[in-house]
mmCIF file of C-alpha atoms in Angstrom:
data_model
loop_
_atom_site.group_PDB
_atom_site.id
_atom_site.type_symbol
_atom_site.label_atom_id
_atom_site.label_comp_id
_atom_site.label_asym_id
_atom_site.label_seq_id
_atom_site.Cartn_x
_atom_site.Cartn_y
_atom_site.Cartn_z
ATOM 1 C CA MET A 580 0.000 0.000 0.000
ATOM 2 C CA ARG A 581 1.267 3.451 -0.884
ATOM 3 C CA ARG A 582 0.520 6.496 1.258
ATOM 4 C CA GLY A 583 0.090 9.848 -0.457
ATOM 5 C CA LEU A 584 1.698 12.887 1.158
ATOM 6 C CA GLY A 585 0.640 16.506 0.841
ATOM 7 C CA ALA A 586 1.272 19.814 2.592
ATOM 8 C CA VAL A 587 -1.987 21.618 2.174
ATOM 9 C CA VAL A 588 -2.907 22.694 5.707
ATOM 10 C CA ALA A 589 -1.032 23.319 8.912
ATOM 11 C CA VAL A 590 -2.216 20.306 10.900
ATOM 12 C CA THR A 591 -1.997 16.618 10.172
ATOM 13 C CA ALA A 592 -5.056 14.795 8.919
ATOM 14 C CA ILE A 593 -5.465 11.135 8.018
ATOM 15 C CA VAL A 594 -8.134 10.273 5.457
ATOM 16 C CA ILE A 595 -8.831 6.590 4.863
ATOM 17 C CA ALA A 596 -11.530 5.431 2.474
ATOM 18 C CA ALA A 597 -13.076 2.121 1.452
ATOM 19 C CA CYS A 598 -15.714 1.241 -1.144
ATOM 20 C CA ALA A 599 -18.576 -1.263 -1.208
ATOM 21 C CA PRO A 600 -17.475 -4.934 -1.324
ATOM 22 C CA GLN A 601 -18.087 -5.361 -5.037
ATOM 23 C CA GLU A 602 -15.852 -2.360 -5.752
ATOM 24 C CA ILE A 603 -13.238 -2.604 -3.008
ATOM 25 C CA THR A 604 -9.894 -1.072 -4.004
ATOM 26 C CA PRO A 605 -6.804 -0.265 -1.940
ATOM 27 C CA ALA A 606 -7.679 2.439 0.567
ATOM 28 C CA THR A 607 -6.796 6.048 -0.218
ATOM 29 C CA VAL A 608 -4.691 7.631 2.508
ATOM 30 C CA THR A 609 -3.822 11.321 2.524
ATOM 31 C CA VAL A 610 -1.435 12.608 5.163
ATOM 32 C CA THR A 611 -0.596 16.282 5.726
ATOM 33 C CA PRO A 612 2.476 16.480 7.956
ATOM 34 C CA ASP A 613 2.567 18.959 10.805
ATOM 35 C CA PRO A 614 5.661 21.181 10.555
ATOM 36 C CA THR A 615 6.134 20.908 14.315
ATOM 37 C CA PRO A 616 9.231 18.763 15.067
ATOM 38 C CA LEU A 617 8.472 15.264 16.271
ATOM 39 C CA ARG A 618 8.793 14.595 19.964
ATOM 40 C CA SER A 619 11.591 12.240 20.922
ATOM 41 C CA ALA A 620 11.279 9.427 23.416
ATOM 42 C CA ALA A 621 14.548 10.593 24.947
ATOM 43 C CA ALA A 622 13.116 14.059 25.647
ATOM 44 C CA SER A 623 9.968 12.715 27.340
ATOM 45 C CA PRO A 624 9.533 12.993 31.112
ATOM 46 C CA PRO A 625 10.758 10.090 33.250
ATOM 47 C CA PRO A 626 8.354 7.166 33.111
ATOM 48 C CA ASP A 627 5.849 6.718 35.899
ATOM 49 C CA PRO A 628 5.884 3.404 37.729
ATOM 50 C CA ILE A 629 3.914 0.697 35.994
ATOM 51 C CA PRO A 630 0.732 -0.080 37.996
ATOM 52 C CA GLU A 631 1.151 -3.039 40.293
ATOM 53 C CA VAL A 632 -2.201 -4.270 38.997
ATOM 54 C CA ALA A 633 -3.630 -3.116 35.657
ATOM 55 C CA TRP A 634 -6.896 -3.792 33.856
ATOM 56 C CA PRO A 635 -5.903 -6.167 31.043
ATOM 57 C CA LEU A 636 -7.901 -4.462 28.284
ATOM 58 C CA THR A 637 -6.972 -0.841 29.063
ATOM 59 C CA GLY A 638 -3.689 -0.939 30.963
ATOM 60 C CA LEU A 639 -5.188 1.458 33.515
ATOM 61 C CA ASP A 640 -4.502 1.142 37.240
ATOM 62 C CA ALA A 641 -6.632 -1.570 38.843
ATOM 63 C CA SER A 642 -5.080 -1.489 42.317
ATOM 64 C CA GLU A 643 -8.403 -0.490 43.888
ATOM 65 C CA ALA A 644 -10.390 -3.213 42.121
ATOM 66 C CA ASP A 645 -11.259 -6.346 44.045
ATOM 67 C CA ALA A 646 -10.148 -9.767 42.915
ATOM 68 C CA ALA A 647 -13.654 -10.775 41.854
ATOM 69 C CA ALA A 648 -13.936 -7.837 39.442
ATOM 70 C CA LEU A 649 -10.569 -8.631 37.880
ATOM 71 C CA ALA A 650 -11.501 -12.308 37.535
ATOM 72 C CA LYS A 651 -14.712 -11.643 35.613
ATOM 73 C CA PRO A 652 -14.772 -12.527 31.926
ATOM 74 C CA SER A 653 -15.023 -9.819 29.337
ATOM 75 C CA ILE A 654 -18.340 -9.493 27.490
ATOM 76 C CA ALA A 655 -18.346 -8.813 23.735
ATOM 77 C CA ILE A 656 -21.653 -7.412 22.456
ATOM 78 C CA LYS A 657 -22.781 -6.840 18.862
ATOM 79 C CA ILE A 658 -24.172 -3.302 18.554
ATOM 80 C CA PRO A 659 -25.598 -1.554 15.461
ATOM 81 C CA ASN A 660 -24.108 1.705 14.231
ATOM 82 C CA ASP A 661 -25.660 2.017 10.794
ATOM 83 C CA THR A 662 -28.492 4.520 10.947
ATOM 84 C CA ALA A 663 -30.091 7.131 13.124
ATOM 85 C CA HIS A 664 -32.290 4.318 14.499
ATOM 86 C CA SER A 665 -29.269 2.626 16.115
ATOM 87 C CA ARG A 666 -27.840 5.771 17.730
ATOM 88 C CA PRO A 667 -27.491 6.902 20.416
ATOM 89 C CA GLN A 668 -26.414 3.626 22.019
ATOM 90 C CA LYS A 669 -26.828 2.819 25.685
ATOM 91 C CA ASN A 670 -23.610 2.615 27.751
ATOM 92 C CA LEU A 671 -21.288 2.166 24.769
ATOM 93 C CA GLU A 672 -18.916 4.674 26.378
ATOM 94 C CA TYR A 673 -17.949 2.090 29.031
ATOM 95 C CA ALA A 674 -16.459 -0.457 26.620
ATOM 96 C CA ASP A 675 -12.733 -1.088 27.026
ATOM 97 C CA ILE A 676 -12.232 -2.006 23.370
ATOM 98 C CA VAL A 677 -14.586 -1.477 20.416
ATOM 99 C CA PHE A 678 -14.245 -2.934 16.925
ATOM 100 C CA GLU A 679 -16.071 -1.340 13.989
ATOM 101 C CA GLN A 680 -16.670 -3.722 11.110
ATOM 102 C CA TYR A 681 -18.031 -3.647 7.563
ATOM 103 C CA VAL A 682 -21.043 -5.859 6.824
ATOM 104 C CA GLU A 683 -23.344 -6.266 3.840
ATOM 105 C CA GLY A 684 -24.250 -3.108 1.957
ATOM 106 C CA GLY A 685 -21.439 -1.229 3.674
ATOM 107 C CA VAL A 686 -23.381 -1.093 6.940
ATOM 108 C CA PRO A 687 -21.130 -0.562 9.992
ATOM 109 C CA ARG A 688 -21.545 -2.748 13.069
ATOM 110 C CA LEU A 689 -19.730 -2.634 16.386
ATOM 111 C CA VAL A 690 -18.315 -5.334 18.631
ATOM 112 C CA ALA A 691 -17.971 -3.670 22.032
ATOM 113 C CA VAL A 692 -15.942 -5.498 24.708
ATOM 114 C CA PHE A 693 -16.709 -4.694 28.363
ATOM 115 C CA HIS A 694 -14.508 -5.694 31.296
ATOM 116 C CA SER A 695 -13.196 -2.944 33.597
ATOM 117 C CA ASN A 696 -16.590 -1.205 33.485
ATOM 118 C CA GLN A 697 -19.602 -3.463 33.147
ATOM 119 C CA PRO A 698 -22.780 -1.354 33.262
ATOM 120 C CA GLU A 699 -26.181 -2.726 34.166
ATOM 121 C CA GLU A 700 -27.362 -2.912 30.549
ATOM 122 C CA VAL A 701 -26.166 -2.321 26.988
ATOM 123 C CA GLY A 702 -28.101 -1.805 23.780
ATOM 124 C CA PRO A 703 -29.211 -2.018 21.104
ATOM 125 C CA VAL A 704 -28.058 -5.587 20.454
ATOM 126 C CA ARG A 705 -27.949 -6.873 16.870
ATOM 127 C CA SER A 706 -26.974 -9.944 14.891
ATOM 128 C CA MET A 707 -23.701 -11.846 14.569
ATOM 129 C CA ARG A 708 -21.519 -12.148 11.440
ATOM 130 C CA GLU A 709 -19.128 -14.893 10.373
ATOM 131 C CA MET A 710 -15.963 -12.979 11.363
ATOM 132 C CA ASP A 711 -17.110 -12.181 14.900
ATOM 133 C CA PRO A 712 -15.723 -15.346 16.599
ATOM 134 C CA ASN A 713 -12.322 -14.534 15.083
ATOM 135 C CA ILE A 714 -12.540 -10.908 16.221
ATOM 136 C CA VAL A 715 -13.263 -11.773 19.865
ATOM 137 C CA GLY A 716 -11.634 -15.194 20.165
ATOM 138 C CA SER A 717 -8.566 -13.881 21.981
ATOM 139 C CA PHE A 718 -10.659 -12.352 24.789
ATOM 140 C CA GLY A 719 -11.943 -15.690 26.101
ATOM 141 C CA GLY A 720 -15.394 -14.411 27.128
ATOM 142 C CA PRO A 721 -18.858 -14.726 25.596
ATOM 143 C CA LEU A 722 -20.135 -13.158 22.388
ATOM 144 C CA VAL A 723 -23.586 -11.611 22.883
ATOM 145 C CA PHE A 724 -25.891 -10.996 19.905
ATOM 146 C CA SER A 725 -29.507 -11.171 18.764
ATOM 147 C CA GLY A 726 -29.355 -13.749 15.973
ATOM 148 C CA ALA A 727 -27.648 -14.961 12.821
ATOM 149 C CA ASN A 728 -28.487 -16.923 9.693
ATOM 150 C CA PRO A 729 -28.136 -20.721 10.014
ATOM 151 C CA TYR A 730 -24.808 -20.858 8.169
ATOM 152 C CA VAL A 731 -23.200 -18.165 10.345
ATOM 153 C CA MET A 732 -24.586 -19.785 13.498
ATOM 154 C CA ARG A 733 -23.147 -23.146 12.488
ATOM 155 C CA VAL A 734 -19.710 -21.634 11.773
ATOM 156 C CA ALA A 735 -19.733 -19.828 15.124
ATOM 157 C CA ARG A 736 -20.767 -22.913 17.106
ATOM 158 C CA ASN A 737 -18.099 -25.023 15.405
ATOM 159 C CA SER A 738 -15.459 -22.432 16.321
ATOM 160 C CA GLY A 739 -15.830 -23.101 20.041
ATOM 161 C CA GLN A 740 -16.877 -19.526 20.820
ATOM 162 C CA LEU A 741 -19.322 -19.176 23.731
ATOM 163 C CA LEU A 742 -22.506 -17.720 22.220
ATOM 164 C CA ILE A 743 -25.264 -15.922 24.133
ATOM 165 C CA ALA A 744 -28.200 -14.986 21.912
ATOM 166 C CA GLU A 745 -31.730 -13.779 22.526
ATOM 167 C CA ASP A 746 -33.318 -16.028 19.900
ATOM 168 C CA VAL A 747 -31.769 -19.287 21.135
ATOM 169 C CA GLY A 748 -33.106 -18.977 24.665
ATOM 170 C CA SER A 749 -30.283 -17.188 26.466
ATOM 171 C CA LYS A 750 -31.534 -15.010 29.291
ATOM 172 C CA GLY A 751 -30.959 -11.346 30.043
ATOM 173 C CA PHE A 752 -32.509 -9.768 26.948
ATOM 174 C CA PHE A 753 -35.371 -7.293 27.040
ATOM 175 C CA ARG A 754 -36.967 -4.718 24.758
ATOM 176 C CA THR A 755 -37.324 -1.048 25.555
ATOM 177 C CA LYS A 756 -40.306 1.100 24.598
ATOM 178 C CA ASP A 757 -38.412 4.098 23.248
ATOM 179 C CA ARG A 758 -37.650 2.622 19.807
ATOM 180 C CA ARG A 759 -39.127 0.206 17.329
ATOM 181 C CA ALA A 760 -37.745 -3.284 16.745
ATOM 182 C CA PRO A 761 -35.082 -4.378 15.998
ATOM 183 C CA TYR A 762 -33.372 -1.322 17.525
ATOM 184 C CA ASN A 763 -34.866 -1.737 21.015
ATOM 185 C CA LEU A 764 -33.249 -4.965 22.195
ATOM 186 C CA HIS A 765 -31.012 -4.572 25.275
ATOM 187 C CA VAL A 766 -29.156 -7.057 27.479
ATOM 188 C CA ARG A 767 -28.415 -7.163 31.212
ATOM 189 C CA LEU A 768 -24.742 -7.859 31.817
ATOM 190 C CA ALA A 769 -25.317 -9.556 35.189
ATOM 191 C CA ASP A 770 -27.353 -12.238 33.405
ATOM 192 C CA VAL A 771 -24.615 -12.653 30.806
ATOM 193 C CA LEU A 772 -22.006 -13.152 33.539
ATOM 194 C CA GLU A 773 -24.156 -15.818 35.177
ATOM 195 C CA GLN A 774 -24.248 -17.760 31.889
ATOM 196 C CA ALA A 775 -20.500 -17.296 31.364
ATOM 197 C CA ALA A 776 -19.375 -18.317 34.857
ATOM 198 C CA ASP A 777 -16.764 -20.755 33.502
ATOM 199 C CA SER A 778 -15.157 -18.220 31.152
ATOM 200 C CA PRO A 779 -11.726 -16.882 32.111
ATOM 201 C CA ALA A 780 -10.743 -13.275 32.637
ATOM 202 C CA PRO A 781 -9.360 -11.758 29.446
ATOM 203 C CA ALA A 782 -5.676 -11.753 28.655
ATOM 204 C CA PRO A 783 -4.102 -8.395 27.766
ATOM 205 C CA GLN A 784 -4.597 -7.684 24.066
ATOM 206 C CA PHE A 785 -1.996 -4.939 23.689
ATOM 207 C CA SER A 786 1.108 -3.559 25.406
ATOM 208 C CA TYR A 787 0.909 -0.168 27.142
ATOM 209 C CA ALA A 788 3.479 2.536 27.845
ATOM 210 C CA TYR A 789 3.868 4.437 31.136
ATOM 211 C CA PRO A 790 3.524 7.371 30.990
ATOM 212 C CA ALA A 791 1.327 7.629 27.882
ATOM 213 C CA GLU A 792 3.790 10.010 26.201
ATOM 214 C CA LEU A 793 6.151 7.064 25.766
ATOM 215 C CA ALA A 794 3.655 5.103 23.651
ATOM 216 C CA THR A 795 4.876 4.380 20.140
ATOM 217 C CA ALA A 796 2.747 6.909 18.235
ATOM 218 C CA PRO A 797 3.494 10.006 20.364
ATOM 219 C CA SER A 798 7.162 9.120 20.847
ATOM 220 C CA GLN A 799 7.969 8.067 17.269
ATOM 221 C CA GLY A 800 5.101 9.140 15.019
ATOM 222 C CA THR A 801 3.775 12.193 13.202
ATOM 223 C CA ALA A 802 1.578 14.831 14.851
ATOM 224 C CA SER A 803 -2.100 14.553 13.921
ATOM 225 C CA THR A 804 -5.243 16.261 15.149
ATOM 226 C CA HIS A 805 -7.843 14.668 12.870
ATOM 227 C CA ILE A 806 -8.561 11.187 11.496
ATOM 228 C CA SER A 807 -11.228 10.753 8.822
ATOM 229 C CA LEU A 808 -12.345 7.253 7.819
ATOM 230 C CA ARG A 809 -14.758 6.341 5.056
ATOM 231 C CA LEU A 810 -16.062 2.871 5.766
ATOM 232 C CA SER A 811 -18.882 3.246 3.219
ATOM 233 C CA GLY A 812 -21.720 5.578 2.370
ATOM 234 C CA HIS A 813 -23.311 4.443 5.638
ATOM 235 C CA GLY A 814 -20.284 5.033 7.845
ATOM 236 C CA GLU A 815 -17.789 7.887 7.971
ATOM 237 C CA PRO A 816 -16.275 7.937 11.462
ATOM 238 C CA LYS A 817 -14.046 10.856 12.347
ATOM 239 C CA TRP A 818 -11.755 11.367 15.322
ATOM 240 C CA ASP A 819 -10.429 14.693 16.645
ATOM 241 C CA TRP A 820 -7.644 14.971 19.196
ATOM 242 C CA ASP A 821 -8.718 16.777 22.371
ATOM 243 C CA GLU A 822 -5.727 18.080 24.289
ATOM 244 C CA ALA A 823 -7.751 18.808 27.429
ATOM 245 C CA SER A 824 -8.953 15.215 27.909
ATOM 246 C CA GLN A 825 -5.974 13.615 26.147
ATOM 247 C CA THR A 826 -8.373 11.532 24.086
ATOM 248 C CA TRP A 827 -9.681 11.259 20.551
ATOM 249 C CA LEU A 828 -13.320 12.428 20.272
ATOM 250 C CA ARG A 829 -15.521 10.538 17.834
ATOM 251 C CA SER A 830 -18.000 11.884 15.281
ATOM 252 C CA GLU A 831 -20.317 10.128 12.839
ATOM 253 C CA PHE A 832 -20.178 12.080 9.585
ATOM 254 C CA SER A 833 -20.381 15.657 10.942
ATOM 255 C CA ASP A 834 -22.217 14.886 14.195
ATOM 256 C CA PRO A 835 -20.551 14.134 17.557
ATOM 257 C CA HIS A 836 -21.090 10.494 18.478
ATOM 258 C CA MET A 837 -23.069 10.666 21.716
ATOM 259 C CA THR A 838 -24.610 7.991 23.937
ATOM 260 C CA VAL A 839 -28.082 7.869 25.474
ATOM 261 C CA ASP A 840 -26.770 9.557 28.615
ATOM 262 C CA GLY A 841 -25.238 12.431 26.648
ATOM 263 C CA ASN A 842 -21.615 11.287 26.826
ATOM 264 C CA ARG A 843 -19.302 11.789 23.839
ATOM 265 C CA ILE A 844 -17.560 8.657 22.624
ATOM 266 C CA SER A 845 -13.814 8.989 23.136
ATOM 267 C CA ALA A 846 -10.716 6.803 23.088
ATOM 268 C CA ALA A 847 -7.094 7.024 24.140
ATOM 269 C CA ASN A 848 -6.134 5.003 21.058
ATOM 270 C CA VAL A 849 -7.586 4.712 17.568
ATOM 271 C CA VAL A 850 -6.237 1.650 15.767
ATOM 272 C CA VAL A 851 -6.912 1.279 12.036
ATOM 273 C CA LEU A 852 -6.480 -2.279 10.751
ATOM 274 C CA PHE A 853 -6.792 -2.831 7.012
ATOM 275 C CA VAL A 854 -8.661 -6.072 6.264
ATOM 276 C CA ARG A 855 -9.266 -8.116 3.152
ATOM 277 C CA ILE A 856 -12.929 -8.799 2.393
ATOM 278 C CA ASN A 857 -13.915 -12.275 1.175
ATOM 279 C CA MET A 858 -17.419 -13.275 0.147
ATOM 280 C CA SER A 859 -18.808 -16.265 2.045
ATOM 281 C CA ASN A 860 -22.352 -17.551 1.704
ATOM 282 C CA GLY A 861 -23.201 -14.306 -0.103
ATOM 283 C CA LEU A 862 -21.961 -12.053 2.709
ATOM 284 C CA PRO A 863 -18.765 -9.961 3.045
ATOM 285 C CA VAL A 864 -16.356 -11.379 5.620
ATOM 286 C CA SER A 865 -13.397 -9.437 7.002
ATOM 287 C CA GLN A 866 -10.376 -11.739 7.132
ATOM 288 C CA MET A 867 -9.079 -11.597 10.698
ATOM 289 C CA ILE A 868 -6.392 -14.281 10.471
ATOM 290 C CA VAL A 869 -3.609 -12.294 8.810
ATOM 291 C CA GLU A 870 0.137 -11.746 8.775
ATOM 292 C CA ASN A 871 1.748 -8.305 8.481
ATOM 293 C CA SER A 872 -1.311 -6.501 7.172
ATOM 294 C CA PRO A 873 -0.951 -2.690 7.185
ATOM 295 C CA GLY A 874 -2.654 -0.262 9.518
ATOM 296 C CA TYR A 875 -2.203 2.782 11.744
ATOM 297 C CA VAL A 876 -2.124 3.534 15.456
ATOM 298 C CA ALA A 877 -3.093 6.983 16.740
ATOM 299 C CA SER A 878 -2.337 7.974 20.353
ATOM 300 C CA GLY A 879 -1.451 11.226 22.074
ATOM 301 C CA GLY A 880 -2.220 13.445 19.084
ATOM 302 C CA HIS A 881 0.183 11.476 16.849
ATOM 303 C CA TYR A 882 -0.069 8.531 14.471
ATOM 304 C CA ILE A 883 2.294 5.907 13.087
ATOM 305 C CA PRO A 884 1.902 3.292 10.334
ATOM 306 C CA ILE A 885 1.972 -0.287 11.620
ATOM 307 C CA LEU A 886 1.740 -3.912 10.600
ATOM 308 C CA TRP A 887 -0.621 -6.299 12.362
ATOM 309 C CA THR A 888 -0.759 -10.064 12.682
ATOM 310 C CA LYS A 889 -3.286 -12.512 14.131
ATOM 311 C CA THR A 890 -2.328 -16.149 13.658
ATOM 312 C CA GLU A 891 -5.491 -17.936 14.822
ATOM 313 C CA ARG A 892 -8.970 -17.319 16.236
ATOM 314 C CA THR A 893 -7.768 -17.293 19.827
ATOM 315 C CA GLY A 894 -4.412 -15.717 19.005
ATOM 316 C CA ALA A 895 -3.431 -12.253 20.200
ATOM 317 C CA TYR A 896 -3.378 -9.108 18.095
ATOM 318 C CA ILE A 897 0.286 -8.394 17.376
ATOM 319 C CA LEU A 898 1.109 -4.809 16.391
ATOM 320 C CA THR A 899 4.538 -3.789 15.135
ATOM 321 C CA THR A 900 6.078 -0.793 13.427
ATOM 322 C CA GLU A 901 6.954 -1.153 9.765
ATOM 323 C CA ALA A 902 10.478 -1.894 10.966
ATOM 324 C CA GLY A 903 9.170 -4.815 13.051
ATOM 325 C CA GLU A 904 9.438 -3.233 16.519
ATOM 326 C CA PRO A 905 6.619 -3.842 19.060
ATOM 327 C CA VAL A 906 3.969 -1.118 19.263
ATOM 328 C CA THR A 907 2.757 0.171 22.626
ATOM 329 C CA LEU A 908 -0.496 2.042 23.224
ATOM 330 C CA ALA A 909 -1.476 4.739 25.693
ATOM 331 C CA PRO A 910 -3.333 3.340 28.719
ATOM 332 C CA GLY A 911 -7.075 3.766 28.248
ATOM 333 C CA GLN A 912 -9.896 2.789 25.922
ATOM 334 C CA THR A 913 -9.182 1.682 22.358
ATOM 335 C CA TRP A 914 -11.320 1.778 19.206
ATOM 336 C CA ILE A 915 -10.303 -0.528 16.362
ATOM 337 C CA GLU A 916 -11.521 0.386 12.864
ATOM 338 C CA LEU A 917 -11.533 -2.590 10.459
ATOM 339 C CA ILE A 918 -11.203 -0.909 7.070
ATOM 340 C CA PRO A 919 -11.579 -2.894 3.801
ATOM 341 C CA ASN A 920 -8.431 -2.569 1.714
ATOM 342 C CA ALA A 921 -8.449 -5.225 -1.022
ATOM 343 C CA GLY A 922 -10.546 -6.813 -3.745
ATOM 344 C CA ILE A 923 -12.899 -9.708 -3.148
ATOM 345 C CA ALA A 924 -11.304 -13.162 -3.038
#
């Protein structure tokens, strides 16, 4: 993949685009470098002590958490993000890690993983896709969804993934009265935990730097204040760096991405992973078992190109620089954008 460079404005912007599955071409990336000199790891302040106990999916200090909370499994929930009917979502802001994926027609769906903060309920809940067991297999906890076609359900069951679904008799699901179906299905996380009692706590998915300024992107990358992604005509997420909160703030098209409770979606890290789309049983499937596929990591108002590898369904996400060095993230929440970047196989 080639990255185009320009010098049109004074701040850095990343623009990443993808087309519908039948027209998928390599993503267009436009980068406008900031003339400000890059910060050096050597000039950063002395590192803070690494927390004695950290939440595995955020790297944040967990010294005040009790052992039972740390031992709970993570909960991955399928959430719609395609139309005004699916937004605002309930309690999405508490997810440790969120994946945004491309499904049929270019519709974006989310897989939100909750561990360090598990709210009472989450919604709306929508259907599973064939790639979902591969996306969440390394977390070890259940995948929660509202249904799937028979082929996808069979593939998921054969994978060994623990499945909790409203239409197969799992408990904890209920419908709200504020929206019409199918956008009113919610799930109670306490009921999910009861059904996943034998699931392990999640393993760390990424490595974190302490302090955050020593993470790979801010210490080695290029300054950036804006990330613009075109998933399809139905999804154009944008992220703007907010110096005050030290997070990226999310928008959908031109509107801030808010939750039911009026909270803006934010993340310490935005990870862009380019994925190949295959057609399976008539549906687009993001290939999640890859080796050295390109991508980007954005942390601390900077970004850096990366390569990512995932060797098997339950294997970890391995992020490296283009030179092959391990990538570290800033402690905090992470959003992972799965952007189509190749023709159909």
